[in-house]
Amino acid sequence: MDPQPTLPQRLDAVRQDDLPSLHTLAAGIDRDRDAVIAGLTLPWNSGVVEGHVNRIKMLKRQMFGRAGFSLLRKRVLLAT
């Protein structure tokens, strides 16, 4: 039974396939390899922050064209 291939081995396999869009993905992963490895191996994530950003964007979309920044600010602060 083969051990799991490493990230460089997987990227090499992608480059050997005839899928140009995946070649672009592999090049992007290579450019930022340290960040990709950190994102896959470290126990921390930004899920909570992303949830708050998503909530604020939803409030902003609901209020589009209805009011100014001061009302949006009040809704964001009261929605927490």
Coordinates of C-alpha atoms in Angstrom, one line a residue:
M1 CA 0.0 0.0 0.0
D2 CA 1.4 3.4 -1.0
P3 CA 1.8 6.1 1.6
Q4 CA -0.2 9.3 1.0
P5 CA 1.5 11.5 -1.6
T6 CA 3.0 14.8 -0.4
L7 CA 1.9 18.2 -1.7
P8 CA 4.8 18.5 -4.1
Q9 CA 4.0 15.0 -5.5
R10 CA 0.4 15.9 -6.0
L11 CA 1.3 19.2 -7.7
D12 CA 3.7 17.3 -10.1
A13 CA 0.9 14.9 -11.0
V14 CA -1.4 17.8 -11.8
R15 CA 1.2 19.4 -14.0
Q16 CA 1.6 16.1 -16.0
D17 CA -2.1 15.9 -16.7
D18 CA -3.6 17.7 -19.7
L19 CA -5.8 20.1 -17.7
P20 CA -4.6 23.7 -18.2
S21 CA -6.9 25.2 -15.6
L22 CA -5.4 22.9 -13.0
H23 CA -1.9 23.9 -14.0
T24 CA -2.9 27.5 -13.1
L25 CA -4.1 26.3 -9.7
A26 CA -0.9 24.3 -9.1
A27 CA 1.2 27.4 -10.0
G28 CA -0.8 29.5 -7.5
I29 CA -0.3 26.9 -4.8
D30 CA 3.4 26.8 -5.5
R31 CA 3.6 30.6 -5.3
D32 CA 2.1 30.7 -1.8
R33 CA 3.1 27.2 -0.6
D34 CA 4.0 28.2 3.0
A35 CA 0.5 29.8 3.5
V36 CA -1.2 26.7 1.9
I37 CA 0.7 24.3 4.2
A38 CA -0.1 26.5 7.2
G39 CA -3.8 26.6 6.3
L40 CA -3.9 22.8 6.0
T41 CA -1.9 21.9 9.1
L42 CA -2.4 24.6 11.8
P43 CA -5.3 24.2 14.2
W44 CA -6.5 27.8 13.9
N45 CA -9.0 29.2 11.4
S46 CA -10.9 32.4 10.6
G47 CA -14.4 30.9 10.6
V48 CA -15.8 33.1 13.3
V49 CA -14.5 36.3 11.6
E50 CA -15.8 35.1 8.2
G51 CA -19.2 34.6 9.9
H52 CA -19.3 38.1 11.2
V53 CA -18.2 39.5 7.8
N54 CA -21.0 37.5 6.1
R55 CA -23.6 38.8 8.6
I56 CA -22.5 42.4 8.0
K57 CA -22.6 42.0 4.3
M58 CA -26.1 40.5 4.6
L59 CA -27.3 43.5 6.6
K60 CA -25.7 45.9 4.1
R61 CA -27.5 44.1 1.2
Q62 CA -30.8 44.3 3.0
M63 CA -30.5 48.0 3.5
F64 CA -29.1 48.9 0.1
G65 CA -30.4 52.3 -1.0
R66 CA -32.5 52.8 2.2
A67 CA -30.3 54.6 4.6
G68 CA -26.9 56.0 5.3
F69 CA -23.9 54.7 7.2
S70 CA -25.2 55.7 10.6
L71 CA -28.3 53.4 10.4
L72 CA -26.2 50.6 9.0
R73 CA -23.8 51.0 11.9
K74 CA -26.7 50.9 14.4
R75 CA -28.1 47.7 12.8
V76 CA -24.7 46.0 12.9
L77 CA -24.2 46.9 16.6
L78 CA -27.7 45.8 17.6
A79 CA -27.5 42.6 15.6
T80 CA -24.7 41.1 17.7

